Structure formats: C-alpha cells, structure tokens
Short mmCIF file of C-alpha atoms in Angstrom, two decimals:
data_model
loop_
_atom_site.label_atom_id
_atom_site.label_comp_id
_atom_site.label_asym_id
_atom_site.label_seq_id
_atom_site.Cartn_x
_atom_site.Cartn_y
_atom_site.Cartn_z
CA MET N 1 0.20 -0.04 0.17
CA THR N 2 1.27 3.54 -0.90
CA THR N 3 1.77 5.92 1.97
CA ALA N 4 0.78 9.78 1.82
CA ASP N 5 4.56 10.59 1.29
CA ASP N 6 4.62 8.09 -1.63
CA HIS N 7 1.65 9.87 -3.43
CA LEU N 8 3.38 13.30 -2.76
CA THR N 9 6.60 12.02 -4.77
CA PHE N 10 4.62 9.94 -7.18
CA MET N 11 2.75 12.86 -8.11
CA SER N 12 5.63 15.03 -8.48
CA ARG N 13 6.68 12.91 -10.83
CA ALA N 14 3.44 13.09 -13.07
CA LEU N 15 3.79 16.62 -12.80
CA GLU N 16 7.37 16.52 -14.22
CA LEU N 17 6.03 14.05 -17.05
CA ALA N 18 3.24 16.48 -17.94
CA VAL N 19 5.08 19.36 -18.74
CA ARG N 20 6.43 17.19 -21.38
CA GLY N 21 2.77 18.02 -23.47
CA ARG N 22 3.15 21.52 -23.16
CA GLY N 23 2.59 23.44 -26.67
CA HIS N 24 1.60 19.85 -28.22
CA VAL N 25 -1.82 18.96 -26.41
CA GLU N 26 -3.35 22.71 -26.25
CA PRO N 27 -6.54 23.13 -26.13
CA ASN N 28 -6.53 20.22 -23.95
CA PRO N 29 -4.63 20.19 -20.19
CA LEU N 30 -1.56 19.42 -19.36
CA VAL N 31 -1.92 15.55 -17.63
CA GLY N 32 0.69 13.07 -16.28
CA CYS N 33 0.54 9.65 -15.07
CA VAL N 34 2.04 7.41 -12.76
CA VAL N 35 1.08 3.53 -12.26
CA VAL N 36 2.64 2.21 -8.90
CA LYS N 37 2.59 -0.72 -7.53
CA ASP N 38 4.79 -2.26 -4.40
CA GLY N 39 6.01 1.02 -3.95
CA LYS N 40 7.53 1.10 -7.37
CA VAL N 41 6.67 2.63 -10.80
CA VAL N 42 5.42 0.01 -13.19
CA GLY N 43 3.87 2.34 -15.67
CA GLN N 44 3.81 5.96 -16.50
CA GLY N 45 2.67 8.37 -19.53
CA TRP N 46 1.62 11.72 -20.27
CA HIS N 47 -1.27 13.48 -22.86
CA GLN N 48 1.42 13.73 -25.23
CA SER N 49 -0.70 15.57 -28.10
CA PHE N 50 -4.20 17.14 -28.95
CA GLY N 51 -6.52 13.96 -30.01
CA SER N 52 -3.90 11.25 -29.04
CA PRO N 53 -4.76 8.83 -26.12
CA HIS N 54 -4.73 10.67 -22.68
CA ALA N 55 -2.05 10.28 -19.81
CA GLU N 56 -3.55 7.57 -17.87
CA VAL N 57 -4.21 5.07 -20.91
CA GLU N 58 -0.58 5.66 -21.95
CA ALA N 59 0.53 4.69 -18.06
CA LEU N 60 -1.95 1.74 -17.96
CA ALA N 61 -0.39 0.90 -21.41
CA ALA N 62 3.06 0.99 -20.23
CA ALA N 63 2.16 -1.17 -16.86
CA GLY N 64 0.44 -3.42 -18.80
CA ASP N 65 -1.06 -6.28 -16.32
CA ALA N 66 1.10 -5.01 -13.33
CA ALA N 67 -1.97 -2.29 -13.38
CA LYS N 68 -4.51 -4.64 -11.60
CA GLY N 69 -4.57 -3.85 -7.63
CA ALA N 70 -1.97 -0.74 -8.32
CA THR N 71 -2.05 2.76 -7.33
CA VAL N 72 -2.33 5.40 -10.13
CA VAL N 73 -1.27 8.82 -9.66
CA VAL N 74 -2.80 11.39 -12.12
CA THR N 75 -2.04 15.60 -12.12
CA LEU N 76 -6.06 16.18 -13.09
CA GLU N 77 -9.58 13.93 -12.31
CA PRO N 78 -10.01 11.26 -15.16
CA CYS N 79 -12.35 12.15 -17.83
CA CYS N 80 -16.01 10.16 -18.08
CA HIS N 81 -17.12 11.02 -21.36
CA GLN N 82 -16.67 10.47 -24.56
CA GLY N 83 -14.32 12.47 -26.35
CA LYS N 84 -11.97 12.39 -29.50
CA THR N 85 -10.80 9.41 -27.13
CA GLY N 86 -13.22 6.99 -24.70
CA PRO N 87 -13.20 7.57 -21.21
CA CYS N 88 -10.75 7.43 -18.80
CA THR N 89 -12.44 6.07 -15.86
CA ARG N 90 -13.48 2.94 -17.84
CA ALA N 91 -9.88 2.30 -18.71
CA LEU N 92 -8.90 2.70 -14.99
CA MET N 93 -11.88 0.36 -14.05
CA GLU N 94 -11.05 -2.49 -16.83
CA ALA N 95 -7.47 -2.05 -15.57
CA GLY N 96 -8.81 -3.41 -12.02
CA VAL N 97 -6.64 -0.55 -10.46
CA GLN N 98 -6.81 -0.25 -6.76
CA ARG N 99 -6.45 3.43 -5.69
CA VAL N 100 -6.36 6.75 -8.03
CA VAL N 101 -4.53 9.59 -6.32
CA VAL N 102 -5.69 13.13 -8.07
CA GLY N 103 -4.05 16.15 -8.14
CA CYS N 104 -7.32 18.39 -9.03
CA GLN N 105 -10.40 17.90 -10.37
CA ASP N 106 -11.35 18.57 -13.90
CA PRO N 107 -12.83 22.15 -14.28
CA ASN N 108 -14.74 20.67 -17.58
CA PRO N 109 -18.42 20.74 -16.48
CA GLN N 110 -18.68 17.87 -18.28
CA VAL N 111 -15.98 15.81 -15.77
CA ALA N 112 -16.32 18.14 -12.64
CA GLY N 113 -16.49 15.68 -10.09
CA LYS N 114 -18.35 12.99 -12.19
CA GLY N 115 -15.05 11.11 -12.84
CA LEU N 116 -13.96 10.76 -9.53
CA ALA N 117 -17.63 9.76 -8.32
CA LYS N 118 -17.60 6.87 -11.13
CA LEU N 119 -14.77 5.63 -9.64
CA ARG N 120 -15.72 5.13 -5.96
CA GLU N 121 -18.69 3.83 -7.29
CA ALA N 122 -16.92 1.05 -9.14
CA GLY N 123 -15.19 0.45 -5.48
CA ILE N 124 -12.13 2.34 -6.24
CA LEU N 125 -10.23 4.13 -3.21
CA VAL N 126 -9.86 7.80 -4.45
CA GLU N 127 -7.84 10.76 -3.15
CA GLU N 128 -7.73 14.21 -4.17
CA GLY N 129 -6.08 17.17 -3.59
CA VAL N 130 -2.69 15.89 -3.63
CA LEU N 131 -0.25 18.73 -4.33
CA GLY N 132 -3.45 20.31 -5.67
CA GLU N 133 -2.09 23.69 -6.07
CA GLN N 134 0.46 22.53 -8.33
CA ALA N 135 -1.86 20.59 -10.27
CA ARG N 136 -4.29 23.32 -10.61
CA SER N 137 -1.49 25.86 -11.62
CA LEU N 138 -0.49 23.61 -14.46
CA ILE N 139 -3.79 23.49 -16.15
CA ALA N 140 -4.59 27.23 -15.73
CA PRO N 141 -4.44 28.08 -19.24
CA PHE N 142 -7.12 25.23 -19.74
CA ALA N 143 -9.29 26.23 -17.14
CA LYS N 144 -9.17 29.97 -18.39
CA LEU N 145 -9.91 29.19 -21.73
CA LEU N 146 -12.90 26.68 -20.39
CA SER N 147 -14.25 29.17 -18.12
CA LYS N 148 -13.79 32.81 -19.60
CA GLY N 149 -13.32 32.39 -23.13
CA ARG N 150 -10.21 33.92 -23.00
CA PRO N 151 -6.45 32.79 -23.68
CA TRP N 152 -3.99 32.90 -21.06
CA ILE N 153 -1.94 36.06 -21.88
CA ILE N 154 2.00 35.78 -21.09
CA ALA N 155 3.72 39.06 -20.87
CA LYS N 156 7.43 39.11 -21.56
CA TRP N 157 9.94 41.92 -22.22
CA ALA N 158 13.37 42.26 -21.67
CA MET N 159 14.85 44.90 -19.93
CA THR N 160 18.15 46.92 -18.34
CA LEU N 161 19.00 47.02 -14.71
CA ASP N 162 17.16 50.45 -14.57
CA GLY N 163 14.21 49.26 -16.17
CA LYS N 164 14.43 50.16 -20.18
CA LEU N 165 13.52 48.45 -23.09
CA ALA N 166 15.38 50.54 -24.90
CA SER N 167 17.82 53.50 -25.37
CA HIS N 168 16.54 57.31 -25.24
CA THR N 169 17.39 56.88 -29.20
CA GLY N 170 15.24 53.60 -29.36
CA ASN N 171 17.92 50.92 -29.98
CA SER N 172 17.11 47.97 -28.10
CA GLN N 173 19.50 45.30 -29.70
CA TRP N 174 20.62 43.45 -28.32
CA ILE N 175 19.46 44.05 -24.24
CA SER N 176 19.34 40.15 -23.28
CA GLY N 177 22.44 37.90 -24.29
CA PRO N 178 22.34 34.43 -26.00
CA ALA N 179 20.82 32.29 -23.52
CA SER N 180 17.84 34.69 -22.73
CA ARG N 181 17.12 34.22 -26.28
CA VAL N 182 16.74 30.62 -26.34
CA VAL N 183 14.47 30.66 -23.57
CA VAL N 184 12.12 33.54 -25.49
CA HIS N 185 12.36 31.21 -28.70
CA ARG N 186 11.22 27.74 -26.74
CA LEU N 187 8.32 29.96 -25.41
CA ARG N 188 7.09 31.22 -28.91
CA GLY N 189 7.35 27.43 -30.24
CA GLU N 190 4.80 26.69 -27.49
CA VAL N 191 1.80 29.49 -27.63
CA ASP N 192 -0.59 29.76 -30.09
CA ALA N 193 -0.01 33.39 -30.80
CA ILE N 194 2.42 36.17 -30.29
CA LEU N 195 1.35 39.83 -30.27
CA VAL N 196 2.61 42.84 -30.54
CA GLY N 197 1.80 46.37 -31.43
CA ARG N 198 3.00 48.37 -34.68
CA GLY N 199 5.33 50.35 -32.90
CA THR N 200 7.73 47.52 -32.11
CA VAL N 201 7.78 46.50 -35.61
CA GLU N 202 8.37 49.61 -36.68
CA ALA N 203 11.34 49.97 -34.28
CA ASP N 204 12.85 46.62 -34.41
CA ASP N 205 11.58 44.63 -37.89
CA PRO N 206 11.11 41.65 -36.44
CA ARG N 207 10.07 38.31 -37.86
CA LEU N 208 8.48 36.76 -34.08
CA THR N 209 9.66 33.07 -35.05
CA ALA N 210 10.86 30.33 -32.91
CA ARG N 211 14.20 29.52 -33.68
CA PRO N 212 14.76 26.52 -34.13
CA ALA N 213 10.98 25.77 -34.70
CA GLY N 214 8.85 24.27 -31.40
CA PRO N 215 5.97 21.81 -31.57
CA ARG N 216 3.32 24.82 -32.37
CA VAL N 217 3.99 27.47 -35.23
CA ALA N 218 2.29 30.77 -33.63
CA THR N 219 -0.05 33.31 -35.65
CA ARG N 220 2.00 36.61 -35.46
CA VAL N 221 -0.48 39.50 -33.92
CA VAL N 222 0.22 43.22 -34.93
CA LEU N 223 -2.05 45.73 -32.99
CA ASP N 224 -2.54 48.20 -35.69
CA SER N 225 -5.62 50.22 -35.31
CA ALA N 226 -5.52 51.83 -38.92
CA ALA N 227 -3.99 48.61 -40.99
CA MET N 228 -0.75 50.64 -41.63
CA LEU N 229 1.52 47.36 -41.56
CA SER N 230 4.63 47.57 -43.78
CA THR N 231 4.15 45.13 -46.47
CA GLU N 232 8.35 45.29 -46.57
CA SER N 233 8.09 44.02 -42.83
CA GLN N 234 9.83 41.01 -42.23
CA LEU N 235 6.51 39.84 -40.75
CA VAL N 236 5.12 40.01 -44.25
CA ARG N 237 7.95 39.12 -46.04
CA SER N 238 7.86 35.76 -43.83
CA ILE N 239 4.16 35.53 -44.26
CA ASP N 240 5.18 31.67 -45.17
CA GLU N 241 7.14 31.23 -42.02
CA GLY N 242 3.39 31.65 -40.03
CA PRO N 243 0.56 33.18 -40.44
CA VAL N 244 0.29 36.97 -39.58
CA LEU N 245 -2.88 38.30 -38.80
CA VAL N 246 -3.60 42.49 -38.44
CA ALA N 247 -6.02 43.63 -35.44
CA VAL N 248 -7.28 46.91 -37.19
CA ALA N 249 -10.54 49.33 -35.93
CA SER N 250 -13.84 48.50 -37.63
CA ASP N 251 -12.82 51.60 -39.60
CA ALA N 252 -9.58 50.90 -40.62
CA PRO N 253 -9.39 52.03 -44.61
CA ALA N 254 -10.44 49.28 -47.20
CA ASP N 255 -7.56 49.97 -49.30
CA ARG N 256 -5.07 49.43 -46.52
CA ILE N 257 -7.13 46.03 -45.79
CA ASP N 258 -6.76 44.66 -49.19
CA ARG N 259 -3.39 45.84 -49.63
CA LEU N 260 -2.22 43.53 -46.88
CA THR N 261 -4.94 40.32 -47.34
CA LYS N 262 -3.43 40.29 -51.09
CA LEU N 263 0.11 39.43 -49.93
CA GLY N 264 -1.78 36.44 -47.41
CA VAL N 265 -1.50 38.49 -44.11
CA GLU N 266 -5.02 37.94 -42.38
CA VAL N 267 -7.12 40.81 -40.80
CA PHE N 268 -9.24 40.79 -37.92
CA GLN N 269 -11.79 44.07 -37.26
CA THR N 270 -12.04 44.49 -33.81
CA SER N 271 -15.28 46.28 -32.45
CA GLY N 272 -15.51 48.87 -29.95
CA SER N 273 -14.79 52.64 -30.22
CA ASN N 274 -12.02 52.69 -27.83
CA GLU N 275 -8.44 51.08 -27.19
CA GLY N 276 -9.93 49.07 -24.19
CA ALA N 277 -12.71 47.67 -25.77
CA ARG N 278 -11.08 46.61 -29.28
CA PHE N 279 -8.55 44.47 -26.91
CA ASP N 280 -11.41 42.92 -25.50
CA SER N 281 -13.03 42.12 -28.97
CA LEU N 282 -9.63 40.88 -29.93
CA LEU N 283 -9.11 38.56 -27.09
CA GLU N 284 -12.91 36.93 -27.78
CA GLU N 285 -11.59 36.39 -31.24
CA MET N 286 -8.53 34.45 -29.39
CA GLY N 287 -10.74 32.58 -27.16
CA ARG N 288 -13.27 31.80 -30.29
CA ARG N 289 -10.08 30.36 -32.11
CA GLN N 290 -9.38 28.24 -29.32
CA TRP N 291 -5.98 29.84 -28.95
CA THR N 292 -4.80 28.59 -25.17
CA ASN N 293 -1.01 30.92 -24.88
CA VAL N 294 -0.51 33.91 -25.97
CA LEU N 295 2.83 35.62 -25.92
CA VAL N 296 2.70 39.32 -25.56
CA GLU N 297 5.63 41.23 -26.54
CA GLY N 298 5.04 44.62 -26.37
CA GLY N 299 6.08 47.48 -26.42
CA SER N 300 5.57 49.13 -23.38
CA HIS N 301 2.29 50.62 -24.48
CA VAL N 302 0.72 47.55 -25.31
CA LEU N 303 1.95 45.72 -21.98
CA GLY N 304 0.99 48.67 -20.17
CA THR N 305 -2.60 48.64 -21.65
CA LEU N 306 -3.17 45.05 -20.83
CA LEU N 307 -1.89 45.69 -16.86
CA ASP N 308 -4.19 48.28 -16.81
CA LEU N 309 -7.34 46.07 -18.09
CA GLN N 310 -5.47 43.05 -15.82
CA ALA N 311 -5.39 41.02 -18.56
CA ILE N 312 -1.92 39.75 -18.21
CA ASP N 313 -1.61 35.97 -16.13
CA GLU N 314 2.15 35.16 -16.74
CA VAL N 315 5.30 37.19 -16.89
CA HIS N 316 8.34 36.51 -17.99
CA ALA N 317 11.08 39.48 -17.72
CA PHE N 318 14.42 38.81 -18.81
CA ILE N 319 17.29 41.41 -16.95
CA ALA N 320 20.07 42.50 -18.20
CA THR N 321 22.84 43.79 -15.68
CA LYS N 322 23.52 47.08 -17.64
CA LEU N 323 22.33 50.70 -16.98
CA VAL N 324 21.60 53.36 -20.09
CA GLY N 325 19.78 55.89 -18.33
CA GLY N 326 17.95 58.54 -19.73
CA LYS N 327 14.78 60.27 -18.64
CA GLU N 328 12.85 59.64 -22.38
CA ALA N 329 13.95 56.04 -22.14
CA PRO N 330 10.90 53.60 -22.50
CA SER N 331 10.39 51.45 -19.37
CA ALA N 332 8.86 47.89 -19.85
CA MET N 333 5.34 49.13 -19.47
CA ALA N 334 3.21 52.19 -19.86
CA GLY N 335 -0.70 52.69 -19.80
CA GLN N 336 -2.10 55.08 -16.56
CA GLY N 337 -0.80 52.19 -14.13
CA VAL N 338 -1.85 52.15 -10.50
CA ALA N 339 -1.93 55.12 -8.05
CA MET N 340 -0.71 53.44 -4.85
CA MET N 341 1.81 51.07 -4.26
CA ALA N 342 -0.80 49.00 -2.15
CA ASP N 343 -2.42 48.29 -5.43
CA ALA N 344 0.54 47.20 -7.05
CA ILE N 345 -0.11 43.90 -8.80
CA ASP N 346 2.00 41.07 -6.92
CA LEU N 347 3.15 37.63 -8.88
CA SER N 348 2.97 33.98 -7.35
CA HIS N 349 4.87 30.83 -7.69
CA VAL N 350 7.68 32.92 -9.07
CA GLU N 351 10.76 31.51 -10.03
CA VAL N 352 14.22 33.04 -10.53
CA GLU N 353 17.16 31.84 -12.80
CA VAL N 354 20.45 33.36 -14.13
CA LEU N 355 21.36 32.62 -17.86
CA GLU N 356 25.04 33.76 -18.09
CA GLY N 357 24.60 37.26 -16.68
CA ASP N 358 21.14 38.16 -17.27
CA ILE N 359 18.39 37.22 -14.76
CA HIS N 360 14.93 35.77 -15.88
CA ILE N 361 11.95 36.10 -13.47
CA TRP N 362 8.99 34.74 -13.98
CA GLY N 363 5.79 33.83 -12.48
CA SER N 364 1.79 34.11 -12.54
CA VAL N 365 -0.38 37.16 -11.59
CA GLY N 366 -2.25 36.83 -8.18
#
C-alpha cells in the first residue's frame, strides 16, 4: 500500500511528465500519470498531443498486467465522457486498479467531480488534492479558456537593470544575451500566438518566429488600428513561415486592408470605440479560435494597456545587468498604472534563474 509521502513523490513525478505535453496538447490540459505497485513505478505516461490517448491510457498501457491492484497517480481528474478518446474512468476500471490519487478536479463541466464519483461507485479508492495547488497551476491556461473564453496572456520583455526597454534613441538590440533569447524562442514555439504593437514592428522589424521551431507555429498578431503595417516588414515577407494577423479598428481604410490581404495577411476588424474595447474584442476572437496561450512581446504601450485591463496572467522578465539611463528611454510598461503602491500587482509561484549574466524572473499574476 502506498503512503501519503509516496503519493507526494509520485505526484511530483506525474507533474514533471505532464509538462512534456506543453505546446503539443492545447487546447487540452497538460496531464501526467504514474502507475505504482509495491512502491515502484510500473508504468507512466502523459498526454502527448491533441487527440492522442490521455495520460492514464498511456500509463496503463506501459504497466500492462501490473496495473491490476495498483495505485494510479494522475495530475487531473480522469475524464468520464466520450471525446476524441474514450473515458479514462472506464480504462481504469477495466485495468482493475485499486486506488486513484488525483491532483485536482477537472474544471470541465462534463467531468467536474463526475469522474471521481464513477471511480468510487466502482469500488476504487480515491484520494484527491495531492499537490493540488501545483496541479491547478499546471492547467490554469486550460481552465481560463474554459471558464472565460479567453487565452492565457503571457507578458514578456527584456530590460536593463535600470528598467529600460531601449535607449533614448530607441535602440534595443541587444539588451539580453544569447541564453535569454534561447528561452524566448522556446516560449514562442509553445504558444498559439505572439502579439506586438505596430510601434514594435516599426522599431525592431521582428520576424517573431521560433528558432529552432517548436511544437507549435504561432500566429503573429499585430495591433494596428489603421492597417498601416508595412508590406516590406519581415512579418509580411516571412508569411510562409507562419500566419500573420493584423487587428485593426472597424473603420480602418479598406484599401489598406486589401493591400495586406492580397499578400496573405489575415485582417481582423475589432469592435469597440476605444482601445480597451478593441482589445477585449480581439481577446474574445482568440478564445473563439481556441487559442490557449498568447505571448505578448510589447512594446511598453501594449504591455501597459494589458496591465491596466488586468489581462496579464503570467510574466517573463529578462533583466540584463546593464545601465543605460535617459528619462526619455522607455520602461517596460506604460499605460495608466496604479496610483498607490499598495495596489501594485503581485506575482505568485515566482522563479528566478541566471542566464549567463541575465536574470530571468517569471511567475503568475495573483
């Protein structure tokens, strides 16, 4: 019989496995699973790609006959409905497992406690809430898309030690070093979209592609209310490397829209008479497309606007140990900002790493 300490150890392993699906499984949640017998792992698995067998099925297949009478440790409540794959609750029952240890319940209304209930009805012992906070954090983008119809917004920027995104002349290449840029390219390869403002495109002329390519090819989204994006920009010229979507205002000139669409750029006309409303319209469209994770790379006006809208869910800041000064040099976030320090937005689950002299700080908002 496995102990409570065993459950913590094996749940930690299941969480590690789940992360391997990042960028492959969305809009499904990340899930990892371990099958344990006599204190030893006899099978393990994770949800590897959208539409593929779920983590429990993978782990049970790896365990084979050893699954009978075993304990299954899984990060998310097993599903009990027929989707692209069959219900995991049935697979667990047919395998003859004795106990199922779960990190957190599935927020999907089709499951939401029903999976655990079915297991208990079948005489399987169920324990839930083991490393529950970590398990819920793992599926936070899935849960947000499910409950709010909006993607998980990841704000990313590189700045100097004195908080500048560029010098007073606008020069910003390069603030961070090669090791930091490797991490950024990994992030780009795991998300559904990368969002910037037209000002960033004009200043930096980025391609916004993942190099090397990751599991996903992100749609490159430009906020450009008047459809002014240059047809000579790297984004337009690299259209074969990934989709480009330009979000414009409802009254954007038709000839400019036509100029972009003829080159393969998709144009989405947002609704709303002000910037906040147009942002909301774009976020709603992203949710409709089932985009789960969106990486926002700036500039400071876009990041500040999202902060004012309380739309940021996760932050990745790359801080270079450099000083540039200049009162006109842009900081990471513009916008209105908070009036009192007591109202400053805190990060949780904060982690820090040093990348060849740069400092990478990341965490969730709230």
